[in-house]
Amino acid sequence: MADKQVPLVVIRRLPRYHRYLGELLNNKIYRVSSTELSEKMGVTASQIRQDLNCFGGFGQQGYGYNVEMLYDSITKILGLDKGYKTIIIGAGNLGKALANYAGFEKRGFKLCAVFDNNKDVIGKTIAGCKVLAYADAQGFIEKEKPDIAILAVPKLAVTKVADDMVKFGIKALWNFAYVDLDLPGDVLVENVHLSDSLMTLSYRMNELGDNK
Amino acid sequence: MADKQVPLVVIRRLPRYHRYLGELLNNKIYRVSSTELSEKMGVTASQIRQDLNCFGGFGQQGYGYNVEMLYDSITKILGLDKGYKTIIIGAGNLGKALANYAGFEKRGFKLCAVFDNNKDVIGKTIAGCKVLAYADAQGFIEKEKPDIAILAVPKLAVTKVADDMVKFGIKALWNFAYVDLDLPGDVLVENVHLSDSLMTLSYRMNELGDNK
DNA sequence: TAGATTGTTAATCGATTAACAATC
DNA sequence: TAGATTGTTAATCGATTAACAATC
């Protein structure tokens, strides 16, 4: 298993391949060449073949790729068949939005609890999950051993919450607060910095205005 | 103004510089060298100097950078001083979460309306904005000329909504639905594909498990 | 002036694209 | 077999890092 490490840029493209292949399946298309796929996705066929070959030879010369087989392979590569258990910290609008996001369930993630420390929401039900008191998080996590904690708490709270999560044994964090968390090297962190994305858009608008 | 185009990778790093410089200002630190900043941010000093020099010589030999001046410059480069007007389409949990996201207001974006087509929410107030009927969007947009439409609608609705937005004159879309929009070349689109981010995290977890 | 640190050029590294032999 | 299309190597392109002369 000591394959040379797959570059992060390639990994970040896998979900997109997964999505397009899923759409092909929905349309009952069971065979695709790298050229056809490249036209749909707006990337080069070369890149598709290079990317896929980081993980093995999924295609067949003269034929192309079997969509179903490739889709299933990428599902496995991404770990979407593992049924990773998630918890959400923060039952505000963002936490609620994420809890109800159909896409996660569909991709094999299992939401098993939502935590908050606001008495007004504790005990309510979100996306079929009772909201639990944050004070009970440690017990819950040590017992249920969820895989991923989704941090939907305010910026000011997130550093402490992240430290708690690590202490309680969580190994992967999906962080929505606008902070770069500083955690032990064996804890995985994926940040969603929404402001960064909006500012990038803003830059591009601004640039258009400038270069007339 | 025909500078050679700044690479997108550099642009995507600007918000992060902006954030760290803002934090320095909060801590009343008014001078910083590329080396100091590089240690804080976990990037190379070389990269910082290269990136900044895409936009001009902000530093001074033997001294470093004036934090306030650099922060203000990046604010302008990102267009955060323009007060871009935004509207949100979709008053569900995600729309609400985005409307209440303090970060946007703080970065100069002005939310001027929220639209939905659900009678139960039309007329209610979110983040100080009345929710308007989607049917009234065209009139509103033609009159108020917002700059950015934030698409917080379900996947199935987003293609039509995006086409509408373009027809009504919007030139920049911030899209949260898990779809790649196909729009005229002069319309800017920034996607936030949350699933992609979560799947990347999932891949990395899975990878750790495999390579033991 | 001496020390510090930039701006910038050159060297390295990595990612993308092109080309084509292998092979279904 | 002939045609198609992959897997893979080689060429190109771009981004990052290193080095250092310029200069505050």
Short mmCIF file of C-alpha atoms (C1' of nucleotides) in Angstrom, two decimals:
data_model
loop_
_atom_site.label_atom_id
_atom_site.label_comp_id
_atom_site.label_asym_id
_atom_site.label_seq_id
_atom_site.Cartn_x
_atom_site.Cartn_y
_atom_site.Cartn_z
CA MET A 1 0.00 0.00 0.00
CA ALA A 2 2.98 2.31 -0.12
CA ASP A 3 1.85 3.88 -3.39
CA LYS A 4 3.34 7.23 -3.96
CA GLN A 5 1.08 9.79 -2.30
CA VAL A 6 -1.67 11.07 -4.57
CA PRO A 7 -1.44 14.86 -4.96
CA LEU A 8 -4.11 16.86 -3.15
CA VAL A 9 -5.12 18.60 -6.37
CA VAL A 10 -6.12 15.25 -7.78
CA ILE A 11 -8.07 14.28 -4.68
CA ARG A 12 -9.98 17.52 -4.80
CA ARG A 13 -11.10 16.66 -8.32
CA LEU A 14 -12.42 13.23 -7.40
CA PRO A 15 -15.76 14.42 -5.99
CA ARG A 16 -16.44 16.15 -9.27
CA TYR A 17 -15.75 13.00 -11.26
CA HIS A 18 -17.99 11.17 -8.84
CA ARG A 19 -20.78 13.61 -9.43
CA TYR A 20 -20.56 13.54 -13.21
CA LEU A 21 -20.41 9.76 -13.29
CA GLY A 22 -23.46 9.66 -11.03
CA GLU A 23 -25.30 11.86 -13.50
CA LEU A 24 -24.33 9.58 -16.37
CA LEU A 25 -25.73 6.65 -14.41
CA ASN A 26 -28.94 8.57 -13.79
CA ASN A 27 -29.19 9.02 -17.52
CA LYS A 28 -28.59 5.32 -18.04
CA ILE A 29 -25.26 5.85 -19.77
CA TYR A 30 -23.02 2.95 -18.92
CA ARG A 31 -19.93 3.61 -20.97
CA VAL A 32 -17.86 6.72 -21.43
CA SER A 33 -14.51 7.61 -22.96
CA SER A 34 -12.13 10.09 -21.40
CA THR A 35 -12.78 12.38 -24.36
CA GLU A 36 -16.54 12.36 -23.90
CA LEU A 37 -16.21 12.97 -20.19
CA SER A 38 -13.68 15.72 -20.78
CA GLU A 39 -16.11 17.58 -23.01
CA LYS A 40 -18.89 17.37 -20.44
CA MET A 41 -16.68 18.48 -17.59
CA GLY A 42 -14.58 21.07 -19.36
CA VAL A 43 -11.22 19.54 -18.56
CA THR A 44 -8.71 17.73 -20.77
CA ALA A 45 -9.02 14.04 -21.50
CA SER A 46 -5.37 13.71 -20.59
CA GLN A 47 -6.03 15.00 -17.13
CA ILE A 48 -8.86 12.58 -16.57
CA ARG A 49 -6.71 9.64 -17.60
CA GLN A 50 -3.78 10.81 -15.49
CA ASP A 51 -5.99 11.41 -12.48
CA LEU A 52 -7.71 8.04 -12.64
CA ASN A 53 -4.44 6.25 -13.13
CA CYS A 54 -3.27 7.47 -9.76
CA PHE A 55 -5.65 4.86 -8.38
CA GLY A 56 -5.41 2.08 -10.94
CA GLY A 57 -6.31 1.19 -14.49
CA PHE A 58 -10.07 1.48 -14.55
CA GLY A 59 -10.44 1.71 -18.30
CA GLN A 60 -10.05 -0.60 -21.21
CA GLN A 61 -8.24 0.25 -24.41
CA GLY A 62 -10.52 0.68 -27.37
CA TYR A 63 -13.59 0.80 -25.12
CA GLY A 64 -13.30 3.50 -22.53
CA TYR A 65 -14.64 3.29 -18.97
CA ASN A 66 -17.52 1.34 -17.52
CA VAL A 67 -19.43 4.10 -15.77
CA GLU A 68 -20.90 1.99 -13.00
CA MET A 69 -17.61 0.32 -12.14
CA LEU A 70 -15.75 3.62 -12.17
CA TYR A 71 -18.42 5.28 -10.07
CA ASP A 72 -18.27 2.51 -7.51
CA SER A 73 -14.49 2.62 -7.46
CA ILE A 74 -14.43 6.34 -6.77
CA THR A 75 -17.10 5.87 -4.10
CA LYS A 76 -14.73 3.48 -2.36
CA ILE A 77 -11.66 5.64 -2.91
CA LEU A 78 -13.48 8.56 -1.29
CA GLY A 79 -14.56 6.36 1.60
CA LEU A 80 -18.24 7.01 0.94
CA ASP A 81 -18.96 3.35 1.56
CA LYS A 82 -17.66 3.54 5.12
CA GLY A 83 -20.77 5.14 6.58
CA TYR A 84 -18.74 7.63 8.57
CA LYS A 85 -20.64 8.88 11.61
CA THR A 86 -20.90 12.63 12.04
CA ILE A 87 -21.98 14.98 14.77
CA ILE A 88 -22.77 18.64 14.43
CA ILE A 89 -21.75 21.15 17.05
CA GLY A 90 -23.97 24.19 16.94
CA ALA A 91 -27.70 24.10 16.23
CA GLY A 92 -27.98 27.59 14.80
CA ASN A 93 -29.04 28.30 11.25
CA LEU A 94 -25.85 26.90 9.80
CA GLY A 95 -25.98 23.75 11.91
CA LYS A 96 -29.59 23.25 10.91
CA ALA A 97 -28.85 23.84 7.27
CA LEU A 98 -26.05 21.27 7.35
CA ALA A 99 -28.14 18.73 9.28
CA ASN A 100 -30.83 18.92 6.66
CA TYR A 101 -28.49 18.86 3.70
CA ALA A 102 -29.72 15.82 1.83
CA GLY A 103 -26.45 15.44 -0.01
CA PHE A 104 -24.58 14.13 3.01
CA GLU A 105 -26.92 11.31 3.86
CA LYS A 106 -26.94 10.40 0.17
CA ARG A 107 -23.16 10.19 0.19
CA GLY A 108 -23.09 7.77 3.06
CA PHE A 109 -22.51 10.07 6.01
CA LYS A 110 -24.63 9.34 9.06
CA LEU A 111 -25.59 12.20 11.31
CA CYS A 112 -25.89 10.79 14.82
CA ALA A 113 -26.20 13.86 17.04
CA VAL A 114 -26.43 17.63 17.19
CA PHE A 115 -25.08 19.53 20.19
CA ASP A 116 -25.69 23.02 21.46
CA ASN A 117 -25.47 24.81 24.76
CA ASN A 118 -28.54 26.95 24.29
CA LYS A 119 -31.37 25.70 26.51
CA ASP A 120 -33.97 26.90 24.02
CA VAL A 121 -32.89 24.38 21.40
CA ILE A 122 -31.75 21.46 23.54
CA GLY A 123 -34.36 18.72 23.31
CA LYS A 124 -35.73 19.88 19.98
CA THR A 125 -35.40 17.68 16.92
CA ILE A 126 -33.37 18.59 13.85
CA ALA A 127 -33.25 16.33 10.82
CA GLY A 128 -34.51 13.48 12.95
CA CYS A 129 -31.86 14.03 15.64
CA LYS A 130 -32.52 15.26 19.15
CA VAL A 131 -30.38 18.26 20.03
CA LEU A 132 -28.25 17.32 23.02
CA ALA A 133 -26.57 19.52 25.60
CA TYR A 134 -22.98 20.31 24.74
CA ALA A 135 -22.11 19.31 28.31
CA ASP A 136 -23.02 15.75 27.36
CA ALA A 137 -20.79 15.68 24.30
CA GLN A 138 -17.87 13.95 25.97
CA GLY A 139 -19.94 11.02 27.20
CA PHE A 140 -21.68 10.66 23.89
CA ILE A 141 -18.49 10.76 21.85
CA GLU A 142 -16.65 8.31 24.06
CA LYS A 143 -19.56 5.91 23.79
CA GLU A 144 -20.62 6.34 20.15
CA LYS A 145 -17.23 7.17 18.67
CA PRO A 146 -18.37 9.36 15.78
CA ASP A 147 -15.80 9.89 13.03
CA ILE A 148 -16.33 13.51 12.06
CA ALA A 149 -17.30 16.57 14.07
CA ILE A 150 -18.86 19.36 12.06
CA LEU A 151 -18.10 22.69 13.70
CA ALA A 152 -20.94 25.12 13.09
CA VAL A 153 -20.25 27.38 16.05
CA PRO A 154 -19.26 31.05 16.17
CA LYS A 155 -15.67 32.04 15.58
CA LEU A 156 -15.17 32.90 19.23
CA ALA A 157 -16.22 29.46 20.43
CA VAL A 158 -14.51 27.32 17.86
CA THR A 159 -11.01 27.11 19.30
CA LYS A 160 -12.29 25.69 22.57
CA VAL A 161 -14.76 23.38 20.86
CA ALA A 162 -12.07 22.04 18.53
CA ASP A 163 -9.73 21.39 21.45
CA ASP A 164 -12.56 19.61 23.26
CA MET A 165 -13.31 17.44 20.27
CA VAL A 166 -9.71 16.35 20.03
CA LYS A 167 -9.63 15.64 23.75
CA PHE A 168 -12.79 13.56 23.45
CA GLY A 169 -11.19 11.49 20.71
CA ILE A 170 -12.44 12.92 17.42
CA LYS A 171 -9.92 12.58 14.59
CA ALA A 172 -11.54 14.66 11.85
CA LEU A 173 -13.06 18.12 11.93
CA TRP A 174 -15.04 19.94 9.32
CA ASN A 175 -14.75 23.55 10.32
CA PHE A 176 -17.02 26.40 9.22
CA ALA A 177 -15.66 29.13 11.49
CA TYR A 178 -13.35 31.70 9.95
CA VAL A 179 -10.30 30.60 11.88
CA ASP A 180 -7.36 28.35 11.05
CA LEU A 181 -7.35 25.74 13.78
CA ASP A 182 -4.05 24.73 15.28
CA LEU A 183 -4.33 21.09 16.28
CA PRO A 184 -2.16 17.99 16.70
CA GLY A 185 -0.81 16.60 13.45
CA ASP A 186 -2.89 13.43 13.53
CA VAL A 187 -6.18 15.34 13.54
CA LEU A 188 -7.57 16.03 10.09
CA VAL A 189 -9.13 19.42 9.49
CA GLU A 190 -11.05 20.53 6.46
CA ASN A 191 -11.98 24.19 6.49
CA VAL A 192 -14.87 25.82 4.70
CA HIS A 193 -14.01 29.47 4.77
CA LEU A 194 -17.06 31.01 3.15
CA SER A 195 -15.71 34.52 3.35
CA ASP A 196 -12.68 33.53 1.31
CA SER A 197 -14.90 32.28 -1.44
CA LEU A 198 -17.01 35.43 -1.49
CA MET A 199 -13.92 37.65 -1.45
CA THR A 200 -12.51 35.79 -4.42
CA LEU A 201 -15.71 36.52 -6.29
CA SER A 202 -15.49 40.13 -5.22
CA TYR A 203 -11.93 40.36 -6.53
CA ARG A 204 -12.94 39.05 -9.90
CA MET A 205 -15.80 41.57 -10.16
CA ASN A 206 -13.49 44.36 -9.19
CA GLU A 207 -10.87 43.28 -11.70
CA LEU A 208 -13.38 43.42 -14.54
CA GLY A 209 -14.22 46.97 -13.60
CA ASP A 210 -10.57 47.99 -13.54
CA ASN A 211 -9.31 46.61 -16.85
CA LYS A 212 -11.52 48.43 -19.24
CA MET B 1 -3.86 48.52 -16.52
CA ALA B 2 -2.86 45.63 -18.77
CA ASP B 3 -0.78 44.01 -16.06
CA LYS B 4 -0.20 40.40 -16.73
CA GLN B 5 -3.12 38.49 -15.23
CA VAL B 6 -2.61 37.50 -11.62
CA PRO B 7 -2.86 33.71 -11.21
CA LEU B 8 -6.02 32.45 -9.53
CA VAL B 9 -3.97 30.59 -6.92
CA VAL B 10 -2.57 33.89 -5.73
CA ILE B 11 -5.98 35.53 -5.64
CA ARG B 12 -7.34 32.70 -3.54
CA ARG B 13 -4.61 33.35 -1.00
CA LEU B 14 -5.40 37.05 -0.64
CA PRO B 15 -8.34 36.65 1.74
CA ARG B 16 -6.10 34.71 4.07
CA TYR B 17 -3.46 37.45 4.06
CA HIS B 18 -6.25 39.91 4.66
CA ARG B 19 -7.45 37.95 7.66
CA TYR B 20 -4.02 37.58 9.26
CA LEU B 21 -3.22 41.23 8.74
CA GLY B 22 -6.55 42.13 10.32
CA GLU B 23 -5.62 40.04 13.33
CA LEU B 24 -2.27 41.77 13.60
CA LEU B 25 -4.07 45.11 13.58
CA ASN B 26 -6.42 43.88 16.29
CA ASN B 27 -3.36 43.07 18.34
CA LYS B 28 -1.95 46.52 17.64
CA ILE B 29 0.97 45.22 15.63
CA TYR B 30 1.77 47.74 12.94
CA ARG B 31 4.84 46.31 11.30
CA VAL B 32 5.60 42.87 10.03
CA SER B 33 8.29 41.21 7.93
CA SER B 34 7.55 38.52 5.39
CA THR B 35 9.42 36.08 7.62
CA GLU B 36 7.31 36.82 10.69
CA LEU B 37 4.11 36.57 8.70
CA SER B 38 5.27 33.36 7.06
CA GLU B 39 5.78 31.74 10.45
CA LYS B 40 2.33 32.73 11.65
CA MET B 41 0.64 31.57 8.48
CA GLY B 42 2.65 28.46 7.79
CA VAL B 43 3.75 29.44 4.29
CA THR B 44 7.14 30.50 2.95
CA ALA B 45 8.32 34.08 3.16
CA SER B 46 9.24 33.82 -0.48
CA GLN B 47 5.68 33.07 -1.42
CA ILE B 48 4.36 36.02 0.52
CA ARG B 49 6.77 38.39 -1.19
CA GLN B 50 6.03 36.93 -4.61
CA ASP B 51 2.28 37.09 -4.06
CA LEU B 52 2.26 40.67 -2.85
CA ASN B 53 4.51 41.78 -5.66
CA CYS B 54 1.86 40.75 -8.15
CA PHE B 55 0.06 43.88 -7.01
CA GLY B 56 2.90 46.27 -6.29
CA GLY B 57 5.76 46.93 -3.94
CA PHE B 58 4.06 47.31 -0.58
CA GLY B 59 7.13 46.76 1.53
CA GLN B 60 10.28 48.59 2.32
CA GLN B 61 13.76 47.10 2.37
CA GLY B 62 15.22 46.74 5.81
CA TYR B 63 11.84 47.45 7.43
CA GLY B 64 9.19 45.05 6.24
CA TYR B 65 5.54 45.89 5.68
CA ASN B 66 3.32 48.47 7.29
CA VAL B 67 0.42 46.32 8.45
CA GLU B 68 -2.28 48.94 8.18
CA MET B 69 -1.24 50.07 4.74
CA LEU B 70 -0.97 46.52 3.49
CA TYR B 71 -4.32 45.58 4.99
CA ASP B 72 -5.99 48.55 3.35
CA SER B 73 -4.35 47.77 0.04
CA ILE B 74 -5.60 44.21 0.06
CA THR B 75 -9.05 45.44 1.07
CA LYS B 76 -9.06 47.54 -2.07
CA ILE B 77 -7.60 44.81 -4.26
CA LEU B 78 -10.36 42.46 -3.12
CA GLY B 79 -12.97 45.12 -3.78
CA LEU B 80 -14.17 45.07 -0.18
CA ASP B 81 -14.38 48.85 -0.23
CA LYS B 82 -16.94 48.82 -3.02
CA GLY B 83 -19.90 47.97 -0.81
CA TYR B 84 -21.19 45.38 -3.25
CA LYS B 85 -24.92 44.84 -2.88
CA THR B 86 -26.11 41.26 -2.45
CA ILE B 87 -29.41 39.46 -2.55
CA ILE B 88 -30.11 35.98 -1.29
CA ILE B 89 -32.41 33.63 -3.15
CA GLY B 90 -33.84 31.02 -0.82
CA ALA B 91 -34.88 31.70 2.78
CA GLY B 92 -34.37 28.18 4.06
CA ASN B 93 -31.87 27.30 6.74
CA LEU B 94 -28.91 27.96 4.49
CA GLY B 95 -30.27 31.28 3.26
CA LYS B 96 -30.95 32.30 6.85
CA ALA B 97 -27.50 31.21 7.97
CA LEU B 98 -25.87 33.24 5.20
CA ALA B 99 -28.04 36.28 5.85
CA ASN B 100 -26.99 36.28 9.48
CA TYR B 101 -23.33 35.62 8.80
CA ALA B 102 -21.72 38.61 10.43
CA GLY B 103 -18.57 38.20 8.38
CA PHE B 104 -20.10 39.46 5.18
CA GLU B 105 -21.40 42.73 6.52
CA LYS B 106 -18.05 43.23 8.18
CA ARG B 107 -16.30 42.78 4.86
CA GLY B 108 -18.35 45.44 3.16
CA PHE B 109 -21.08 43.39 1.53
CA LYS B 110 -24.57 44.82 1.87
CA LEU B 111 -27.50 42.44 1.95
CA CYS B 112 -30.44 44.23 0.40
CA ALA B 113 -33.07 41.53 -0.04
CA VAL B 114 -33.99 37.91 0.52
CA PHE B 115 -36.34 36.14 -1.88
CA ASP B 116 -38.36 32.98 -1.55
CA ASN B 117 -41.46 31.53 -3.13
CA ASN B 118 -42.82 29.92 0.02
CA LYS B 119 -45.81 31.89 1.32
CA ASP B 120 -45.02 30.92 4.89
CA VAL B 121 -41.78 32.91 4.93
CA ILE B 122 -42.62 35.79 2.59
CA GLY B 123 -43.11 38.90 4.69
CA LYS B 124 -41.02 37.66 7.58
CA THR B 125 -37.80 39.42 8.48
CA ILE B 126 -34.35 37.84 8.26
CA ALA B 127 -31.27 39.70 9.35
CA GLY B 128 -33.18 42.94 9.13
CA CYS B 129 -34.43 42.21 5.60
CA LYS B 130 -38.03 41.50 4.67
CA VAL B 131 -38.37 38.30 2.70
CA LEU B 132 -39.86 39.18 -0.68
CA ALA B 133 -41.74 36.99 -3.12
CA TYR B 134 -39.54 35.50 -5.80
CA ALA B 135 -42.08 36.68 -8.33
CA ASP B 136 -41.03 40.24 -7.47
CA ALA B 137 -37.33 39.58 -7.97
CA GLN B 138 -37.16 40.93 -11.51
CA GLY B 139 -38.65 44.29 -10.61
CA PHE B 140 -36.46 44.59 -7.56
CA ILE B 141 -33.28 43.71 -9.38
CA GLU B 142 -33.93 46.03 -12.29
CA LYS B 143 -34.57 48.85 -9.87
CA GLU B 144 -31.95 48.23 -7.21
CA LYS B 145 -29.26 46.65 -9.38
CA PRO B 146 -27.64 44.40 -6.78
CA ASP B 147 -24.19 43.13 -7.69
CA ILE B 148 -24.22 39.59 -6.37
CA ALA B 149 -26.97 36.98 -6.13
CA ILE B 150 -26.41 34.32 -3.52
CA LEU B 151 -28.10 31.11 -4.60
CA ALA B 152 -29.28 29.16 -1.56
CA VAL B 153 -31.96 27.15 -3.30
CA PRO B 154 -32.28 23.40 -3.84
CA LYS B 155 -30.33 21.72 -6.60
CA LEU B 156 -33.47 21.17 -8.66
CA ALA B 157 -34.36 24.86 -8.68
CA VAL B 158 -30.96 26.38 -9.19
CA THR B 159 -30.61 26.12 -12.97
CA LYS B 160 -33.78 28.10 -13.54
CA VAL B 161 -32.98 30.61 -10.81
CA ALA B 162 -29.50 31.18 -12.22
CA ASP B 163 -30.88 31.72 -15.71
CA ASP B 164 -33.44 34.15 -14.28
CA MET B 165 -30.75 36.08 -12.45
CA VAL B 166 -28.74 36.48 -15.62
CA LYS B 167 -31.84 37.57 -17.51
CA PHE B 168 -32.60 40.15 -14.82
CA GLY B 169 -29.13 41.59 -15.15
CA ILE B 170 -27.07 40.05 -12.35
CA LYS B 171 -23.40 39.63 -13.24
CA ALA B 172 -22.09 37.59 -10.33
CA LEU B 173 -23.47 34.48 -8.67
CA TRP B 174 -22.41 32.77 -5.49
CA ASN B 175 -23.80 29.29 -5.85
CA PHE B 176 -24.37 26.79 -3.03
CA ALA B 177 -26.22 24.13 -5.00
CA TYR B 178 -24.29 21.05 -6.02
CA VAL B 179 -24.41 21.77 -9.72
CA ASP B 180 -21.97 23.37 -12.14
CA LEU B 181 -23.89 26.22 -13.72
CA ASP B 182 -23.52 26.77 -17.42
CA LEU B 183 -23.89 30.48 -18.03
CA PRO B 184 -22.72 33.18 -20.45
CA GLY B 185 -19.02 33.93 -20.26
CA ASP B 186 -19.46 37.43 -18.84
CA VAL B 187 -21.28 36.14 -15.75
CA LEU B 188 -19.02 35.34 -12.82
CA VAL B 189 -19.81 32.23 -10.82
CA GLU B 190 -18.22 31.16 -7.58
CA ASN B 191 -19.30 27.75 -6.39
CA VAL B 192 -19.33 26.48 -2.83
CA HIS B 193 -19.67 22.77 -3.24
CA LEU B 194 -19.90 21.63 0.36
CA SER B 195 -20.10 17.98 -0.52
CA ASP B 196 -16.78 18.20 -2.33
CA SER B 197 -15.15 19.51 0.79
CA LEU B 198 -16.62 16.80 3.00
CA MET B 199 -15.66 14.08 0.53
CA THR B 200 -12.09 15.33 0.49
CA LEU B 201 -12.03 14.98 4.25
CA SER B 202 -13.52 11.52 3.95
CA TYR B 203 -10.82 10.52 1.46
CA ARG B 204 -8.09 11.62 3.80
CA MET B 205 -9.58 9.66 6.69
CA ASN B 206 -9.90 6.61 4.52
CA GLU B 207 -6.34 6.92 3.30
CA LEU B 208 -5.01 6.93 6.84
CA GLY B 209 -6.87 3.73 7.54
CA ASP B 210 -5.49 2.05 4.43
CA ASN B 211 -1.78 2.79 4.72
CA LYS B 212 -1.02 1.18 7.99
"C1'" DT C 1 27.55 53.11 7.97
"C1'" DA C 2 25.91 48.34 9.14
"C1'" DG C 3 21.98 45.49 9.44
"C1'" DA C 4 17.77 44.11 7.84
"C1'" DT C 5 14.59 42.90 4.59
"C1'" DT C 6 12.58 43.72 0.39
"C1'" DG C 7 11.88 43.01 -4.82
"C1'" DT C 8 13.26 40.17 -8.33
"C1'" DT C 9 15.81 36.85 -10.97
"C1'" DA C 10 17.15 32.15 -11.37
"C1'" DA C 11 16.59 27.24 -9.99
"C1'" DT C 12 13.60 23.73 -8.64
"C1'" DC C 13 9.71 21.37 -8.26
"C1'" DG C 14 5.17 19.76 -9.50
"C1'" DA C 15 1.17 19.66 -12.41
"C1'" DT C 16 -0.78 19.71 -16.97
"C1'" DT C 17 -0.80 18.58 -21.67
"C1'" DA C 18 0.74 16.11 -25.72
"C1'" DA C 19 2.04 12.12 -27.97
"C1'" DC C 20 2.08 7.45 -28.93
"C1'" DA C 21 2.93 2.54 -28.14
"C1'" DA C 22 0.22 -1.04 -26.02
"C1'" DT C 23 -3.87 -3.50 -26.32
"C1'" DC C 24 -8.73 -4.37 -26.13
"C1'" DT D 1 -7.97 -7.62 -38.41
"C1'" DA D 2 -8.82 -2.48 -38.10
"C1'" DG D 3 -10.35 1.07 -35.17
"C1'" DA D 4 -10.61 3.03 -30.88
"C1'" DT D 5 -9.02 4.43 -26.70
"C1'" DT D 6 -6.43 3.54 -22.82
"C1'" DG D 7 -2.08 3.77 -19.83
"C1'" DT D 8 2.11 5.91 -19.67
"C1'" DT D 9 6.18 8.40 -21.00
"C1'" DA D 10 8.02 12.69 -22.47
"C1'" DA D 11 7.48 17.77 -23.19
"C1'" DT D 12 5.59 21.86 -21.62
"C1'" DC D 13 3.94 24.95 -18.66
"C1'" DG D 14 3.26 27.22 -14.29
"C1'" DA D 15 3.99 27.72 -9.43
"C1'" DT D 16 7.06 27.54 -5.55
"C1'" DT D 17 11.35 28.11 -3.42
"C1'" DA D 18 16.05 29.78 -3.09
"C1'" DA D 19 19.33 33.21 -3.62
"C1'" DC D 20 21.03 37.66 -3.71
"C1'" DA D 21 21.63 42.39 -5.36
"C1'" DA D 22 19.20 46.62 -4.38
"C1'" DT D 23 18.06 49.75 -0.97
"C1'" DC D 24 15.88 51.52 3.11
#
